[in-house]
Amino acid sequence: MQFQWYPGHMTKAKRQMQEDIKLVDLVIELVDARIPMSSRNPDIDELGKNKARLILLNKADLADDRQLEAWMNFFKEKGYFAVRLDARSKAGMKNVQNVIMDACAEKIERDRKRGIKNRPVRAMVVGIPNVGKSTFINSFAGKACAKTGNKPGVTKGKQWIRLNKGVELLDTPGILWPKFEDQSVGLKLALIGSIKDEILNIDEMSLELIRFLQERYKELLTARYEGIDVDAKPVEILEQIAELRGCIKKGGDIDYTKTANLLLDEFRSGMIGRITLELPEDYR
Ligand code: G4P
């Protein structure tokens, strides 16, 4: 499969982020909990060096519980603060506030020693498209938020959302670009719906998904598509799902693309179950 990206556009975004990061104490990076590494761009480590770092494993509602724990430990071992989150339902949101204070404890202490009191921690949200940055900012800020901006010491035009006495958040997130080191990263991004389906081969993707589910989540596959032979070839499984769901064209031929779309939709919306597509041990 071929993927395209737009370096010109992204160079501008990167420059903007370099400027914004200078203004904050903490970088809050959202990743997709189903593919915590493939949904990151490692360039953020360079951009965010010398800043406190928090990784939010978002869409935790769609990810495998056991793997969520393993990924949390993975990131903590590497020196990040980490929280699992469902930004849509707001589960885990309270914890974020506490961990932000933990992550910035050193900075708060430094301020205290210099006699600076009550200077809020400043943070910005970053992440690749579609990981839930806007959803997070909206649910975190809630209705009670007051926008601050254009006051002395605030760069003109920057809008900060005051979350509470202790924290201010830059209201626009920094958009990182996905990094396709290899085909498997691109495939995983495509499977979770991060890359527009129009440029992808849906049929091929659905077969890759079936292959993966056969390997790691066989029981979920049988539970969702009753009566299929989970040990059959991926294409045969796709055909069985087609029959089961009536994805048949006039004349009786199997509608592969319709079946592939159905499978991908059910995977993306969590109907097959909570599934994580990559494991920490693949990256150790
Ligand atoms: P972005 O700013 O990083 O680009 O992402 P955005 O907040 O727009 O979220 C992208 C999609 O992911 C949205 O769905 C959003 O509802 C969904 N989302 C965000 N956080 C979570 C989460 O924790 N769990 C789940 N399951 N979904 C989440 P959408 O289909 O584009 O819109 P809609 O379904 O909300 O209408």
PDB file of C-alpha atoms and ligand atoms in Angstrom:
ATOM      1  CA  MET A   1       0.000   0.000   0.000  1.00  0.00           C
ATOM      2  CA  GLN A   2       1.200   3.511  -0.772  1.00  0.00           C
ATOM      3  CA  PHE A   3       0.815   6.507   1.503  1.00  0.00           C
ATOM      4  CA  GLN A   4       1.386  10.146   0.784  1.00  0.00           C
ATOM      5  CA  TRP A   5       2.157  13.008   3.077  1.00  0.00           C
ATOM      6  CA  TYR A   6       2.561  16.730   2.619  1.00  0.00           C
ATOM      7  CA  PRO A   7       5.942  17.897   3.886  1.00  0.00           C
ATOM      8  CA  GLY A   8       5.397  21.595   3.078  1.00  0.00           C
ATOM      9  CA  HIS A   9       2.263  21.852   5.126  1.00  0.00           C
ATOM     10  CA  MET A  10       3.830  19.925   7.963  1.00  0.00           C
ATOM     11  CA  THR A  11       7.003  22.018   8.055  1.00  0.00           C
ATOM     12  CA  LYS A  12       4.833  25.039   8.824  1.00  0.00           C
ATOM     13  CA  ALA A  13       2.948  23.141  11.524  1.00  0.00           C
ATOM     14  CA  LYS A  14       6.231  22.047  13.070  1.00  0.00           C
ATOM     15  CA  ARG A  15       7.580  25.587  13.149  1.00  0.00           C
ATOM     16  CA  GLN A  16       4.402  26.782  14.836  1.00  0.00           C
ATOM     17  CA  MET A  17       4.701  24.041  17.404  1.00  0.00           C
ATOM     18  CA  GLN A  18       8.317  24.923  18.152  1.00  0.00           C
ATOM     19  CA  GLU A  19       7.136  28.444  18.971  1.00  0.00           C
ATOM     20  CA  ASP A  20       4.187  27.286  21.070  1.00  0.00           C
ATOM     21  CA  ILE A  21       6.204  24.772  23.059  1.00  0.00           C
ATOM     22  CA  LYS A  22       8.484  27.577  24.257  1.00  0.00           C
ATOM     23  CA  LEU A  23       5.481  29.035  26.101  1.00  0.00           C
ATOM     24  CA  VAL A  24       4.558  25.961  28.114  1.00  0.00           C
ATOM     25  CA  ASP A  25       5.792  23.925  31.064  1.00  0.00           C
ATOM     26  CA  LEU A  26       4.054  20.719  30.081  1.00  0.00           C
ATOM     27  CA  VAL A  27       3.414  18.913  26.804  1.00  0.00           C
ATOM     28  CA  ILE A  28       0.271  16.755  26.878  1.00  0.00           C
ATOM     29  CA  GLU A  29       0.577  14.238  24.072  1.00  0.00           C
ATOM     30  CA  LEU A  30      -2.473  12.251  22.998  1.00  0.00           C
ATOM     31  CA  VAL A  31      -1.986   8.856  21.426  1.00  0.00           C
ATOM     32  CA  ASP A  32      -4.529   6.261  20.349  1.00  0.00           C
ATOM     33  CA  ALA A  33      -4.554   3.531  22.988  1.00  0.00           C
ATOM     34  CA  ARG A  34      -5.060   0.862  20.284  1.00  0.00           C
ATOM     35  CA  ILE A  35      -1.738   1.784  18.630  1.00  0.00           C
ATOM     36  CA  PRO A  36       0.215   3.835  21.177  1.00  0.00           C
ATOM     37  CA  MET A  37       3.458   3.841  19.206  1.00  0.00           C
ATOM     38  CA  SER A  38       2.206   3.992  15.640  1.00  0.00           C
ATOM     39  CA  SER A  39      -0.008   6.960  16.547  1.00  0.00           C
ATOM     40  CA  ARG A  40       2.972   8.953  17.848  1.00  0.00           C
ATOM     41  CA  ASN A  41       5.510  10.997  16.016  1.00  0.00           C
ATOM     42  CA  PRO A  42       8.821  10.541  17.823  1.00  0.00           C
ATOM     43  CA  ASP A  43       9.934  14.034  16.694  1.00  0.00           C
ATOM     44  CA  ILE A  44       7.906  15.332  19.635  1.00  0.00           C
ATOM     45  CA  ASP A  45      10.631  14.042  21.957  1.00  0.00           C
ATOM     46  CA  GLU A  46      13.074  16.495  20.413  1.00  0.00           C
ATOM     47  CA  LEU A  47      10.518  19.316  20.238  1.00  0.00           C
ATOM     48  CA  GLY A  48       9.441  18.773  23.839  1.00  0.00           C
ATOM     49  CA  LYS A  49      12.802  18.185  25.470  1.00  0.00           C
ATOM     50  CA  ASN A  50      13.261  20.004  28.784  1.00  0.00           C
ATOM     51  CA  LYS A  51       9.488  20.080  29.250  1.00  0.00           C
ATOM     52  CA  ALA A  52       7.414  17.921  31.549  1.00  0.00           C
ATOM     53  CA  ARG A  53       5.755  15.208  29.482  1.00  0.00           C
ATOM     54  CA  LEU A  54       2.380  13.557  29.838  1.00  0.00           C
ATOM     55  CA  ILE A  55       1.061  10.878  27.518  1.00  0.00           C
ATOM     56  CA  LEU A  56      -2.681  10.316  27.392  1.00  0.00           C
ATOM     57  CA  LEU A  57      -3.681   6.907  26.078  1.00  0.00           C
ATOM     58  CA  ASN A  58      -6.966   8.077  24.616  1.00  0.00           C
ATOM     59  CA  LYS A  59      -9.869   5.983  23.299  1.00  0.00           C
ATOM     60  CA  ALA A  60      -9.141   3.578  26.135  1.00  0.00           C
ATOM     61  CA  ASP A  61     -12.757   2.433  25.780  1.00  0.00           C
ATOM     62  CA  LEU A  62     -11.764   0.755  22.503  1.00  0.00           C
ATOM     63  CA  ALA A  63      -8.479  -0.771  23.663  1.00  0.00           C
ATOM     64  CA  ASP A  64      -7.669  -4.043  25.382  1.00  0.00           C
ATOM     65  CA  ASP A  65      -7.616  -3.519  29.155  1.00  0.00           C
ATOM     66  CA  ARG A  66      -4.600  -5.713  29.790  1.00  0.00           C
ATOM     67  CA  GLN A  67      -2.565  -4.027  27.085  1.00  0.00           C
ATOM     68  CA  LEU A  68      -3.555  -0.607  28.406  1.00  0.00           C
ATOM     69  CA  GLU A  69      -1.846  -1.423  31.677  1.00  0.00           C
ATOM     70  CA  ALA A  70       1.201  -2.768  29.867  1.00  0.00           C
ATOM     71  CA  TRP A  71       1.464   0.405  27.766  1.00  0.00           C
ATOM     72  CA  MET A  72       1.084   2.646  30.816  1.00  0.00           C
ATOM     73  CA  ASN A  73       4.041   0.871  32.397  1.00  0.00           C
ATOM     74  CA  PHE A  74       6.010   1.056  29.179  1.00  0.00           C
ATOM     75  CA  PHE A  75       5.716   4.847  29.027  1.00  0.00           C
ATOM     76  CA  LYS A  76       6.302   5.335  32.744  1.00  0.00           C
ATOM     77  CA  GLU A  77       9.509   3.302  32.502  1.00  0.00           C
ATOM     78  CA  LYS A  78      10.659   5.735  29.844  1.00  0.00           C
ATOM     79  CA  GLY A  79      10.089   8.695  32.128  1.00  0.00           C
ATOM     80  CA  TYR A  80       6.744   9.986  30.891  1.00  0.00           C
ATOM     81  CA  PHE A  81       3.708  10.468  33.031  1.00  0.00           C
ATOM     82  CA  ALA A  82       0.873   8.430  31.561  1.00  0.00           C
ATOM     83  CA  VAL A  83      -2.892   8.297  31.974  1.00  0.00           C
ATOM     84  CA  ARG A  84      -5.513   6.188  30.226  1.00  0.00           C
ATOM     85  CA  LEU A  85      -8.493   8.129  29.075  1.00  0.00           C
ATOM     86  CA  ASP A  86     -11.827   8.080  27.304  1.00  0.00           C
ATOM     87  CA  ALA A  87     -12.135  11.721  26.358  1.00  0.00           C
ATOM     88  CA  ARG A  88     -15.579  11.195  24.855  1.00  0.00           C
ATOM     89  CA  SER A  89     -17.209   9.867  28.021  1.00  0.00           C
ATOM     90  CA  LYS A  90     -14.727  11.763  30.204  1.00  0.00           C
ATOM     91  CA  ALA A  91     -13.700   8.617  32.080  1.00  0.00           C
ATOM     92  CA  GLY A  92     -10.247   9.257  33.508  1.00  0.00           C
ATOM     93  CA  MET A  93     -10.497  13.034  33.246  1.00  0.00           C
ATOM     94  CA  LYS A  94     -10.211  13.703  36.988  1.00  0.00           C
ATOM     95  CA  ASN A  95      -7.028  11.729  37.100  1.00  0.00           C
ATOM     96  CA  VAL A  96      -5.541  13.890  34.347  1.00  0.00           C
ATOM     97  CA  GLN A  97      -5.759  16.964  36.559  1.00  0.00           C
ATOM     98  CA  ASN A  98      -3.914  15.218  39.397  1.00  0.00           C
ATOM     99  CA  VAL A  99      -1.212  13.851  37.150  1.00  0.00           C
ATOM    100  CA  ILE A 100      -0.660  17.286  35.563  1.00  0.00           C
ATOM    101  CA  MET A 101       0.181  18.618  39.009  1.00  0.00           C
ATOM    102  CA  ASP A 102       2.508  15.653  39.656  1.00  0.00           C
ATOM    103  CA  ALA A 103       4.208  16.138  36.302  1.00  0.00           C
ATOM    104  CA  CYS A 104       4.822  19.804  37.077  1.00  0.00           C
ATOM    105  CA  ALA A 105       5.778  19.355  40.732  1.00  0.00           C
ATOM    106  CA  GLU A 106       9.409  20.312  40.048  1.00  0.00           C
ATOM    107  CA  LYS A 107       8.411  23.507  38.291  1.00  0.00           C
ATOM    108  CA  ILE A 108       5.992  24.450  41.060  1.00  0.00           C
ATOM    109  CA  GLU A 109       8.731  23.861  43.630  1.00  0.00           C
ATOM    110  CA  ARG A 110      11.212  25.929  41.613  1.00  0.00           C
ATOM    111  CA  ASP A 111       8.711  28.802  41.503  1.00  0.00           C
ATOM    112  CA  ARG A 112       8.124  28.523  45.234  1.00  0.00           C
ATOM    113  CA  LYS A 113      11.839  28.780  45.984  1.00  0.00           C
ATOM    114  CA  ARG A 114      12.068  31.908  43.860  1.00  0.00           C
ATOM    115  CA  GLY A 115       9.136  33.385  45.752  1.00  0.00           C
ATOM    116  CA  ILE A 116       6.736  33.095  42.814  1.00  0.00           C
ATOM    117  CA  LYS A 117       3.316  32.115  44.098  1.00  0.00           C
ATOM    118  CA  ASN A 118       0.286  30.902  42.196  1.00  0.00           C
ATOM    119  CA  ARG A 119       1.760  31.087  38.725  1.00  0.00           C
ATOM    120  CA  PRO A 120      -0.351  28.580  36.826  1.00  0.00           C
ATOM    121  CA  VAL A 121       1.192  25.668  35.021  1.00  0.00           C
ATOM    122  CA  ARG A 122       0.955  26.160  31.269  1.00  0.00           C
ATOM    123  CA  ALA A 123       0.293  23.222  29.027  1.00  0.00           C
ATOM    124  CA  MET A 124      -0.393  22.432  25.398  1.00  0.00           C
ATOM    125  CA  VAL A 125      -1.992  19.448  23.734  1.00  0.00           C
ATOM    126  CA  VAL A 126      -0.292  17.736  20.799  1.00  0.00           C
ATOM    127  CA  GLY A 127      -0.957  14.659  18.696  1.00  0.00           C
ATOM    128  CA  ILE A 128      -1.515  13.338  15.197  1.00  0.00           C
ATOM    129  CA  PRO A 129      -4.922  13.966  13.569  1.00  0.00           C
ATOM    130  CA  ASN A 130      -7.954  12.158  14.937  1.00  0.00           C
ATOM    131  CA  VAL A 131      -6.521  10.989  18.272  1.00  0.00           C
ATOM    132  CA  GLY A 132      -9.072  13.118  20.138  1.00  0.00           C
ATOM    133  CA  LYS A 133      -7.262  16.397  20.824  1.00  0.00           C
ATOM    134  CA  SER A 134     -10.320  18.621  20.364  1.00  0.00           C
ATOM    135  CA  THR A 135     -12.574  16.253  22.263  1.00  0.00           C
ATOM    136  CA  PHE A 136     -10.096  16.243  25.114  1.00  0.00           C
ATOM    137  CA  ILE A 137      -9.703  20.019  25.205  1.00  0.00           C
ATOM    138  CA  ASN A 138     -13.474  20.479  25.158  1.00  0.00           C
ATOM    139  CA  SER A 139     -14.226  17.965  27.853  1.00  0.00           C
ATOM    140  CA  PHE A 140     -11.276  18.975  29.998  1.00  0.00           C
ATOM    141  CA  ALA A 141     -12.061  22.639  29.817  1.00  0.00           C
ATOM    142  CA  GLY A 142     -15.786  22.074  30.247  1.00  0.00           C
ATOM    143  CA  LYS A 143     -18.155  24.972  30.394  1.00  0.00           C
ATOM    144  CA  ALA A 144     -16.598  26.649  33.375  1.00  0.00           C
ATOM    145  CA  CYS A 145     -13.510  27.670  31.466  1.00  0.00           C
ATOM    146  CA  ALA A 146     -12.587  31.269  30.962  1.00  0.00           C
ATOM    147  CA  LYS A 147     -10.515  32.230  27.988  1.00  0.00           C
ATOM    148  CA  THR A 148      -7.614  34.490  28.745  1.00  0.00           C
ATOM    149  CA  GLY A 149      -5.482  36.208  26.163  1.00  0.00           C
ATOM    150  CA  ASN A 150      -3.864  39.424  25.047  1.00  0.00           C
ATOM    151  CA  LYS A 151      -2.903  40.295  28.561  1.00  0.00           C
ATOM    152  CA  PRO A 152       0.601  41.343  29.543  1.00  0.00           C
ATOM    153  CA  GLY A 153       3.035  38.501  29.213  1.00  0.00           C
ATOM    154  CA  VAL A 154       0.773  36.575  26.876  1.00  0.00           C
ATOM    155  CA  THR A 155       1.910  36.430  23.275  1.00  0.00           C
ATOM    156  CA  LYS A 156      -0.533  38.405  21.211  1.00  0.00           C
ATOM    157  CA  GLY A 157      -3.227  36.274  19.675  1.00  0.00           C
ATOM    158  CA  LYS A 158      -2.624  33.240  21.867  1.00  0.00           C
ATOM    159  CA  GLN A 159      -5.700  32.074  23.680  1.00  0.00           C
ATOM    160  CA  TRP A 160      -5.303  30.282  26.952  1.00  0.00           C
ATOM    161  CA  ILE A 161      -8.067  28.377  28.633  1.00  0.00           C
ATOM    162  CA  ARG A 162      -7.960  28.694  32.379  1.00  0.00           C
ATOM    163  CA  LEU A 163      -8.876  25.253  33.650  1.00  0.00           C
ATOM    164  CA  ASN A 164      -8.669  26.191  37.309  1.00  0.00           C
ATOM    165  CA  LYS A 165      -6.368  28.190  39.522  1.00  0.00           C
ATOM    166  CA  GLY A 166      -3.476  25.901  38.776  1.00  0.00           C
ATOM    167  CA  VAL A 167      -3.532  25.163  35.042  1.00  0.00           C
ATOM    168  CA  GLU A 168      -3.798  27.052  31.779  1.00  0.00           C
ATOM    169  CA  LEU A 169      -4.119  25.272  28.465  1.00  0.00           C
ATOM    170  CA  LEU A 170      -3.303  26.652  25.021  1.00  0.00           C
ATOM    171  CA  ASP A 171      -6.645  26.475  23.239  1.00  0.00           C
ATOM    172  CA  THR A 172      -5.321  25.216  19.899  1.00  0.00           C
ATOM    173  CA  PRO A 173      -3.622  21.835  19.822  1.00  0.00           C
ATOM    174  CA  GLY A 174      -0.361  21.157  18.037  1.00  0.00           C
ATOM    175  CA  ILE A 175      -0.875  18.816  15.124  1.00  0.00           C
ATOM    176  CA  LEU A 176       1.817  16.235  14.640  1.00  0.00           C
ATOM    177  CA  TRP A 177       2.105  14.209  11.479  1.00  0.00           C
ATOM    178  CA  PRO A 178       2.086  10.445  11.554  1.00  0.00           C
ATOM    179  CA  LYS A 179       5.373   8.818  10.777  1.00  0.00           C
ATOM    180  CA  PHE A 180       5.311   5.911   8.357  1.00  0.00           C
ATOM    181  CA  GLU A 181       8.541   4.196   9.225  1.00  0.00           C
ATOM    182  CA  ASP A 182       7.258   1.048   7.675  1.00  0.00           C
ATOM    183  CA  GLN A 183       4.189  -0.347   5.996  1.00  0.00           C
ATOM    184  CA  SER A 184       2.854  -1.828   9.225  1.00  0.00           C
ATOM    185  CA  VAL A 185       2.589   1.627  10.828  1.00  0.00           C
ATOM    186  CA  GLY A 186       0.604   2.881   7.841  1.00  0.00           C
ATOM    187  CA  LEU A 187      -1.623  -0.171   7.948  1.00  0.00           C
ATOM    188  CA  LYS A 188      -2.376   0.253  11.658  1.00  0.00           C
ATOM    189  CA  LEU A 189      -3.177   3.940  11.206  1.00  0.00           C
ATOM    190  CA  ALA A 190      -5.480   3.001   8.355  1.00  0.00           C
ATOM    191  CA  LEU A 191      -7.195   0.275  10.364  1.00  0.00           C
ATOM    192  CA  ILE A 192      -8.143   2.645  13.185  1.00  0.00           C
ATOM    193  CA  GLY A 193      -9.461   5.110  10.607  1.00  0.00           C
ATOM    194  CA  SER A 194      -6.742   7.700  10.894  1.00  0.00           C
ATOM    195  CA  ILE A 195      -6.052   7.818   7.176  1.00  0.00           C
ATOM    196  CA  LYS A 196      -8.889   8.471   4.753  1.00  0.00           C
ATOM    197  CA  ASP A 197     -10.231   5.218   3.378  1.00  0.00           C
ATOM    198  CA  GLU A 198     -10.516   6.653  -0.142  1.00  0.00           C
ATOM    199  CA  ILE A 199      -6.777   6.314  -0.718  1.00  0.00           C
ATOM    200  CA  LEU A 200      -6.590   2.805   0.674  1.00  0.00           C
ATOM    201  CA  ASN A 201      -7.337  -0.696  -0.467  1.00  0.00           C
ATOM    202  CA  ILE A 202     -10.225  -1.620   1.813  1.00  0.00           C
ATOM    203  CA  ASP A 203     -10.318  -5.253   0.784  1.00  0.00           C
ATOM    204  CA  GLU A 204      -6.628  -5.739   1.542  1.00  0.00           C
ATOM    205  CA  MET A 205      -6.991  -3.950   4.886  1.00  0.00           C
ATOM    206  CA  SER A 206      -9.870  -6.156   5.954  1.00  0.00           C
ATOM    207  CA  LEU A 207      -7.820  -9.267   5.203  1.00  0.00           C
ATOM    208  CA  GLU A 208      -4.945  -7.909   7.278  1.00  0.00           C
ATOM    209  CA  LEU A 209      -7.364  -7.251  10.125  1.00  0.00           C
ATOM    210  CA  ILE A 210      -8.728 -10.796   9.916  1.00  0.00           C
ATOM    211  CA  ARG A 211      -5.158 -12.163   9.941  1.00  0.00           C
ATOM    212  CA  PHE A 212      -4.394 -10.144  13.052  1.00  0.00           C
ATOM    213  CA  LEU A 213      -7.607 -11.141  14.835  1.00  0.00           C
ATOM    214  CA  GLN A 214      -6.933 -14.791  14.054  1.00  0.00           C
ATOM    215  CA  GLU A 215      -3.550 -14.431  15.688  1.00  0.00           C
ATOM    216  CA  ARG A 216      -4.456 -12.473  18.805  1.00  0.00           C
ATOM    217  CA  TYR A 217      -8.217 -12.245  19.286  1.00  0.00           C
ATOM    218  CA  LYS A 218      -9.664 -15.421  17.854  1.00  0.00           C
ATOM    219  CA  GLU A 219     -12.334 -15.653  20.537  1.00  0.00           C
ATOM    220  CA  LEU A 220     -13.672 -12.179  19.737  1.00  0.00           C
ATOM    221  CA  LEU A 221     -13.901 -13.064  16.071  1.00  0.00           C
ATOM    222  CA  THR A 222     -15.971 -16.201  16.774  1.00  0.00           C
ATOM    223  CA  ALA A 223     -18.145 -14.396  19.282  1.00  0.00           C
ATOM    224  CA  ARG A 224     -19.029 -11.614  16.845  1.00  0.00           C
ATOM    225  CA  TYR A 225     -19.439 -13.722  13.693  1.00  0.00           C
ATOM    226  CA  GLU A 226     -21.118 -16.846  14.938  1.00  0.00           C
ATOM    227  CA  GLY A 227     -20.570 -20.030  13.059  1.00  0.00           C
ATOM    228  CA  ILE A 228     -17.562 -18.941  10.996  1.00  0.00           C
ATOM    229  CA  ASP A 229     -14.512 -21.173  10.755  1.00  0.00           C
ATOM    230  CA  VAL A 230     -11.831 -19.036  12.424  1.00  0.00           C
ATOM    231  CA  ASP A 231      -9.052 -21.242  11.171  1.00  0.00           C
ATOM    232  CA  ALA A 232      -9.969 -20.792   7.531  1.00  0.00           C
ATOM    233  CA  LYS A 233      -7.955 -18.546   5.177  1.00  0.00           C
ATOM    234  CA  PRO A 234      -8.638 -14.821   5.713  1.00  0.00           C
ATOM    235  CA  VAL A 235     -10.392 -14.466   2.374  1.00  0.00           C
ATOM    236  CA  GLU A 236     -12.646 -17.409   3.245  1.00  0.00           C
ATOM    237  CA  ILE A 237     -13.478 -15.805   6.569  1.00  0.00           C
ATOM    238  CA  LEU A 238     -14.407 -12.623   4.733  1.00  0.00           C
ATOM    239  CA  GLU A 239     -16.684 -14.682   2.482  1.00  0.00           C
ATOM    240  CA  GLN A 240     -18.293 -16.349   5.487  1.00  0.00           C
ATOM    241  CA  ILE A 241     -18.945 -12.961   7.072  1.00  0.00           C
ATOM    242  CA  ALA A 242     -20.483 -11.833   3.762  1.00  0.00           C
ATOM    243  CA  GLU A 243     -22.907 -14.739   3.786  1.00  0.00           C
ATOM    244  CA  LEU A 244     -23.694 -14.247   7.454  1.00  0.00           C
ATOM    245  CA  ARG A 245     -24.511 -10.591   6.945  1.00  0.00           C
ATOM    246  CA  GLY A 246     -26.047 -10.824   3.515  1.00  0.00           C
ATOM    247  CA  CYS A 247     -23.392  -8.832   1.695  1.00  0.00           C
ATOM    248  CA  ILE A 248     -24.290 -10.446  -1.602  1.00  0.00           C
ATOM    249  CA  LYS A 249     -24.675  -8.678  -4.943  1.00  0.00           C
ATOM    250  CA  LYS A 250     -27.595  -9.174  -7.308  1.00  0.00           C
ATOM    251  CA  GLY A 251     -26.835 -12.381  -9.130  1.00  0.00           C
ATOM    252  CA  GLY A 252     -25.353 -14.002  -6.036  1.00  0.00           C
ATOM    253  CA  ASP A 253     -21.728 -12.809  -6.102  1.00  0.00           C
ATOM    254  CA  ILE A 254     -20.082 -11.826  -2.833  1.00  0.00           C
ATOM    255  CA  ASP A 255     -19.731  -8.080  -2.307  1.00  0.00           C
ATOM    256  CA  TYR A 256     -16.192  -8.035  -0.923  1.00  0.00           C
ATOM    257  CA  THR A 257     -15.923  -4.291  -0.526  1.00  0.00           C
ATOM    258  CA  LYS A 258     -19.213  -4.034   1.322  1.00  0.00           C
ATOM    259  CA  THR A 259     -18.145  -6.852   3.642  1.00  0.00           C
ATOM    260  CA  ALA A 260     -14.720  -5.282   4.180  1.00  0.00           C
ATOM    261  CA  ASN A 261     -16.354  -1.959   5.083  1.00  0.00           C
ATOM    262  CA  LEU A 262     -18.713  -3.690   7.482  1.00  0.00           C
ATOM    263  CA  LEU A 263     -15.849  -5.465   9.212  1.00  0.00           C
ATOM    264  CA  LEU A 264     -13.762  -2.299   9.475  1.00  0.00           C
ATOM    265  CA  ASP A 265     -16.712  -0.297  10.813  1.00  0.00           C
ATOM    266  CA  GLU A 266     -17.431  -2.914  13.439  1.00  0.00           C
ATOM    267  CA  PHE A 267     -13.785  -3.021  14.452  1.00  0.00           C
ATOM    268  CA  ARG A 268     -13.424   0.771  14.632  1.00  0.00           C
ATOM    269  CA  SER A 269     -16.557   1.240  16.686  1.00  0.00           C
ATOM    270  CA  GLY A 270     -15.539  -1.439  19.170  1.00  0.00           C
ATOM    271  CA  MET A 271     -18.347  -3.847  18.243  1.00  0.00           C
ATOM    272  CA  ILE A 272     -15.949  -6.763  17.804  1.00  0.00           C
ATOM    273  CA  GLY A 273     -14.484  -6.005  21.212  1.00  0.00           C
ATOM    274  CA  ARG A 274     -11.711  -4.037  22.827  1.00  0.00           C
ATOM    275  CA  ILE A 275      -8.682  -4.640  20.666  1.00  0.00           C
ATOM    276  CA  THR A 276      -5.123  -3.346  20.776  1.00  0.00           C
ATOM    277  CA  LEU A 277      -3.154  -3.698  17.565  1.00  0.00           C
ATOM    278  CA  GLU A 278       0.379  -3.468  18.945  1.00  0.00           C
ATOM    279  CA  LEU A 279       2.085  -4.590  22.119  1.00  0.00           C
ATOM    280  CA  PRO A 280       4.830  -2.990  24.190  1.00  0.00           C
ATOM    281  CA  GLU A 281       7.059  -6.032  23.766  1.00  0.00           C
ATOM    282  CA  ASP A 282       7.180  -5.323  20.029  1.00  0.00           C
ATOM    283  CA  TYR A 283       9.002  -2.089  20.933  1.00  0.00           C
ATOM    284  CA  ARG A 284      11.288  -3.120  23.772  1.00  0.00           C
TER     285      ARG A 284
HETATM  286  P1  G4P B   1      -8.423  15.520  16.832  1.00  0.00           P
HETATM  287  O1  G4P B   1      -8.806  16.852  17.400  1.00  0.00           O
HETATM  288  O2  G4P B   1      -7.211  14.937  17.481  1.00  0.00           O
HETATM  289  O3  G4P B   1      -8.295  15.498  15.348  1.00  0.00           O
HETATM  290  O4  G4P B   1      -9.591  14.468  17.192  1.00  0.00           O
HETATM  291  P2  G4P B   1     -11.127  14.749  17.594  1.00  0.00           P
HETATM  292  O5  G4P B   1     -11.218  15.325  18.956  1.00  0.00           O
HETATM  293  O6  G4P B   1     -11.789  15.466  16.483  1.00  0.00           O
HETATM  294  O7  G4P B   1     -11.677  13.250  17.676  1.00  0.00           O
HETATM  295  C1  G4P B   1     -11.692  12.397  16.549  1.00  0.00           C
HETATM  296  C2  G4P B   1     -12.785  11.364  16.724  1.00  0.00           C
HETATM  297  O8  G4P B   1     -12.480  10.517  17.835  1.00  0.00           O
HETATM  298  C3  G4P B   1     -14.174  11.943  17.015  1.00  0.00           C
HETATM  299  O9  G4P B   1     -15.111  11.065  16.423  1.00  0.00           O
HETATM  300  C4  G4P B   1     -14.277  11.809  18.526  1.00  0.00           C
HETATM  301  O10 G4P B   1     -15.602  11.762  18.989  1.00  0.00           O
HETATM  302  C5  G4P B   1     -13.577  10.496  18.749  1.00  0.00           C
HETATM  303  N1  G4P B   1     -13.042  10.345  20.109  1.00  0.00           N
HETATM  304  C6  G4P B   1     -12.294  11.224  20.809  1.00  0.00           C
HETATM  305  N2  G4P B   1     -11.965  10.722  22.012  1.00  0.00           N
HETATM  306  C7  G4P B   1     -12.496   9.485  22.074  1.00  0.00           C
HETATM  307  C8  G4P B   1     -12.475   8.444  23.060  1.00  0.00           C
HETATM  308  O11 G4P B   1     -11.871   8.532  24.132  1.00  0.00           O
HETATM  309  N3  G4P B   1     -13.136   7.290  22.737  1.00  0.00           N
HETATM  310  C9  G4P B   1     -13.794   7.124  21.556  1.00  0.00           C
HETATM  311  N4  G4P B   1     -14.393   5.965  21.350  1.00  0.00           N
HETATM  312  N5  G4P B   1     -13.811   8.082  20.614  1.00  0.00           N
HETATM  313  C10 G4P B   1     -13.182   9.241  20.864  1.00  0.00           C
HETATM  314  P3  G4P B   1     -15.846  11.415  15.094  1.00  0.00           P
HETATM  315  O12 G4P B   1     -16.375  10.152  14.565  1.00  0.00           O
HETATM  316  O13 G4P B   1     -14.978  12.240  14.204  1.00  0.00           O
HETATM  317  O14 G4P B   1     -16.990  12.319  15.572  1.00  0.00           O
HETATM  318  P4  G4P B   1     -18.191  11.928  16.541  1.00  0.00           P
HETATM  319  O15 G4P B   1     -18.335  10.454  16.519  1.00  0.00           O
HETATM  320  O16 G4P B   1     -17.827  12.444  17.892  1.00  0.00           O
HETATM  321  O17 G4P B   1     -19.316  12.654  15.925  1.00  0.00           O
END
